[in-house]
Amino acid sequence: MQNGLVNMNYKELRDQANNGDIIFLTVDKKNILSKLTSWFTKSPYTHAAFVFWYKNRLMVVESTTHGGIRIVQASTYSDRNIALIKAPKEWDQIEWRALERSGTAEYGWISAMYIGLREFLFMHFDITLPPNKNNRNKCCSEFVAEVLNLEDVDVSPKKLFEKIS
């Protein structure tokens, strides 16, 4: 992998992270959605988010099923293994897109399940379901892809990782 650092802990993340870098979190064994995402996508990565520095705090801007697009301290994930992908775009070019929707509505389980189902059917049966055009509240990986202005924003954390690493 040329663009990323894999399987680091929180302390290593703090030492390596720069504004606009993207983190991918491994499965959270206490979270059913995380476990399902991992199972359906056959990926260790179940969550994606941007990191940025605010004063001396490493922060995360993310889309979640339990808080919408929110900003939290990166230490929220201090118990997880993390892959860090260096920023594919300069933070000052995408910061406003990443932060402007903070506090907006969360996405639902149905949206998350649809992404997993799309990937599962494609991986195992070569069946392609259409993107969910009615989904205005993007899941974590779709949010990151949208902020980066990628062509295909209907992606799972695994597909996003593959695209940008």
Short mmCIF file of C-alpha atoms in Angstrom, two decimals:
data_model
loop_
_atom_site.label_atom_id
_atom_site.label_comp_id
_atom_site.label_asym_id
_atom_site.label_seq_id
_atom_site.Cartn_x
_atom_site.Cartn_y
_atom_site.Cartn_z
CA MET A 1 0.00 0.00 0.00
CA GLN A 2 1.57 3.25 -1.09
CA ASN A 3 -0.76 5.80 0.46
CA GLY A 4 -1.70 4.29 3.81
CA LEU A 5 -0.58 3.02 7.16
CA VAL A 6 -2.45 -0.04 8.36
CA ASN A 7 -3.30 -1.43 11.79
CA MET A 8 -2.16 1.38 13.98
CA ASN A 9 -3.44 2.29 17.40
CA TYR A 10 -4.67 5.66 18.63
CA LYS A 11 -1.23 6.83 19.84
CA GLU A 12 0.31 6.03 16.46
CA LEU A 13 -2.59 7.79 14.76
CA ARG A 14 -1.88 10.96 16.75
CA ASP A 15 1.77 10.79 15.70
CA GLN A 16 0.98 10.29 12.00
CA ALA A 17 -2.28 12.12 11.24
CA ASN A 18 -2.58 15.34 9.29
CA ASN A 19 -5.59 17.45 8.42
CA GLY A 20 -7.80 15.73 5.87
CA ASP A 21 -6.36 12.25 6.29
CA ILE A 22 -8.94 9.47 6.25
CA ILE A 23 -9.22 6.79 8.87
CA PHE A 24 -10.74 3.37 8.39
CA LEU A 25 -11.77 1.54 11.54
CA THR A 26 -11.87 -2.20 11.97
CA VAL A 27 -14.95 -4.04 13.15
CA ASP A 28 -16.39 -3.02 16.51
CA LYS A 29 -17.24 -6.31 18.15
CA LYS A 30 -19.82 -4.60 20.39
CA ASN A 31 -21.78 -3.11 17.48
CA ILE A 32 -24.15 -5.28 15.41
CA LEU A 33 -24.11 -2.90 12.40
CA SER A 34 -20.31 -2.98 12.38
CA LYS A 35 -20.32 -6.79 12.49
CA LEU A 36 -22.91 -7.01 9.70
CA THR A 37 -20.96 -4.54 7.56
CA SER A 38 -17.83 -6.63 7.96
CA TRP A 39 -19.67 -9.85 7.14
CA PHE A 40 -21.51 -8.54 4.08
CA THR A 41 -18.51 -6.73 2.61
CA LYS A 42 -15.88 -9.31 3.66
CA SER A 43 -13.77 -6.46 4.94
CA PRO A 44 -12.10 -5.65 8.22
CA TYR A 45 -12.98 -1.97 7.64
CA THR A 46 -16.44 -0.95 8.75
CA HIS A 47 -16.17 2.81 9.22
CA ALA A 48 -14.50 5.72 7.42
CA ALA A 49 -14.01 9.33 8.52
CA PHE A 50 -11.83 12.40 8.10
CA VAL A 51 -9.41 13.53 10.79
CA PHE A 52 -8.26 17.07 11.43
CA TRP A 53 -6.48 18.98 14.16
CA TYR A 54 -8.23 21.57 16.29
CA LYS A 55 -5.70 23.21 18.58
CA ASN A 56 -3.92 20.19 20.08
CA ARG A 57 -6.87 17.80 19.71
CA LEU A 58 -7.20 15.27 16.93
CA MET A 59 -10.81 15.38 15.78
CA VAL A 60 -12.96 13.18 13.54
CA VAL A 61 -15.75 14.34 11.24
CA GLU A 62 -17.98 11.41 10.35
CA SER A 63 -21.43 10.25 9.41
CA THR A 64 -23.03 7.79 11.83
CA THR A 65 -26.31 6.02 12.46
CA HIS A 66 -26.41 7.47 15.95
CA GLY A 67 -25.49 11.11 15.60
CA GLY A 68 -25.63 12.14 11.97
CA ILE A 69 -22.66 14.02 10.64
CA ARG A 70 -20.79 14.89 13.75
CA ILE A 71 -17.42 15.98 15.07
CA VAL A 72 -15.90 13.97 17.91
CA GLN A 73 -12.46 13.55 19.40
CA ALA A 74 -10.45 10.82 17.71
CA SER A 75 -9.90 9.28 21.13
CA THR A 76 -13.50 8.05 20.79
CA TYR A 77 -11.92 5.24 18.78
CA SER A 78 -8.90 4.59 20.99
CA ASP A 79 -9.97 0.95 21.43
CA ARG A 80 -10.04 0.18 17.69
CA ASN A 81 -7.41 -0.75 15.11
CA ILE A 82 -7.09 1.97 12.52
CA ALA A 83 -5.85 2.27 8.95
CA LEU A 84 -4.77 5.77 7.97
CA ILE A 85 -4.87 6.96 4.38
CA LYS A 86 -3.02 10.17 3.66
CA ALA A 87 -5.26 12.96 2.42
CA PRO A 88 -5.98 12.57 -1.28
CA LYS A 89 -6.91 16.28 -1.41
CA GLU A 90 -5.68 19.30 0.50
CA TRP A 91 -7.78 19.89 3.63
CA ASP A 92 -8.27 23.57 2.84
CA GLN A 93 -9.96 22.54 -0.43
CA ILE A 94 -12.47 20.17 1.19
CA GLU A 95 -12.77 21.37 4.80
CA TRP A 96 -15.95 23.38 4.22
CA ARG A 97 -17.68 20.40 2.54
CA ALA A 98 -16.66 18.10 5.39
CA LEU A 99 -17.69 20.44 8.19
CA GLU A 100 -20.68 22.31 6.78
CA ARG A 101 -23.12 19.44 7.34
CA SER A 102 -22.06 18.80 10.92
CA GLY A 103 -25.13 18.31 13.06
CA THR A 104 -27.31 17.13 10.19
CA ALA A 105 -29.54 14.09 10.35
CA GLU A 106 -28.22 10.61 10.85
CA TYR A 107 -28.62 7.95 8.20
CA GLY A 108 -30.76 4.94 8.88
CA TRP A 109 -30.00 1.27 9.20
CA ILE A 110 -31.85 0.63 5.94
CA SER A 111 -29.40 2.85 4.05
CA ALA A 112 -26.43 1.05 5.62
CA MET A 113 -27.94 -2.37 4.94
CA TYR A 114 -28.61 -1.45 1.30
CA ILE A 115 -24.93 -0.65 0.75
CA GLY A 116 -23.91 -3.97 2.30
CA LEU A 117 -26.50 -5.84 0.26
CA ARG A 118 -25.36 -4.14 -2.97
CA GLU A 119 -21.77 -5.16 -2.33
CA PHE A 120 -22.67 -8.69 -1.19
CA LEU A 121 -24.77 -9.40 -4.28
CA PHE A 122 -22.11 -8.00 -6.59
CA MET A 123 -19.22 -9.90 -4.94
CA HIS A 124 -20.99 -13.25 -4.76
CA PHE A 125 -23.46 -13.26 -7.65
CA ASP A 126 -22.26 -10.49 -9.99
CA ILE A 127 -25.63 -8.74 -9.51
CA THR A 128 -25.54 -4.96 -9.54
CA LEU A 129 -28.24 -3.08 -7.67
CA PRO A 130 -28.72 0.59 -8.58
CA PRO A 131 -27.41 3.29 -6.25
CA ASN A 132 -29.89 4.55 -3.69
CA LYS A 133 -30.69 7.95 -5.22
CA ASN A 134 -33.20 8.76 -2.47
CA ASN A 135 -30.54 8.57 0.23
CA ARG A 136 -29.84 12.17 1.20
CA ASN A 137 -28.06 11.27 4.44
CA LYS A 138 -24.95 9.44 3.38
CA CYS A 139 -23.34 6.62 5.34
CA CYS A 140 -19.75 7.08 6.50
CA SER A 141 -17.97 5.98 3.33
CA GLU A 142 -20.46 7.73 1.05
CA PHE A 143 -19.96 10.93 3.05
CA VAL A 144 -16.17 10.72 2.62
CA ALA A 145 -16.52 9.93 -1.11
CA GLU A 146 -18.93 12.83 -1.58
CA VAL A 147 -16.64 15.31 0.22
CA LEU A 148 -13.73 14.12 -1.93
CA ASN A 149 -15.95 14.62 -4.99
CA LEU A 150 -15.35 11.07 -6.23
CA GLU A 151 -17.27 9.93 -9.28
CA ASP A 152 -18.89 6.98 -7.51
CA VAL A 153 -20.13 7.91 -4.04
CA ASP A 154 -22.20 4.77 -3.44
CA VAL A 155 -19.37 2.87 -1.79
CA SER A 156 -18.81 0.73 1.26
CA PRO A 157 -15.82 1.39 3.54
CA LYS A 158 -14.01 -1.48 1.77
CA LYS A 159 -14.58 -0.06 -1.72
CA LEU A 160 -13.59 3.44 -0.60
CA PHE A 161 -10.40 2.05 0.97
CA GLU A 162 -9.56 0.29 -2.29
CA LYS A 163 -10.24 3.42 -4.36
CA ILE A 164 -8.06 5.81 -2.41
CA SER A 165 -5.25 3.66 -1.03
#
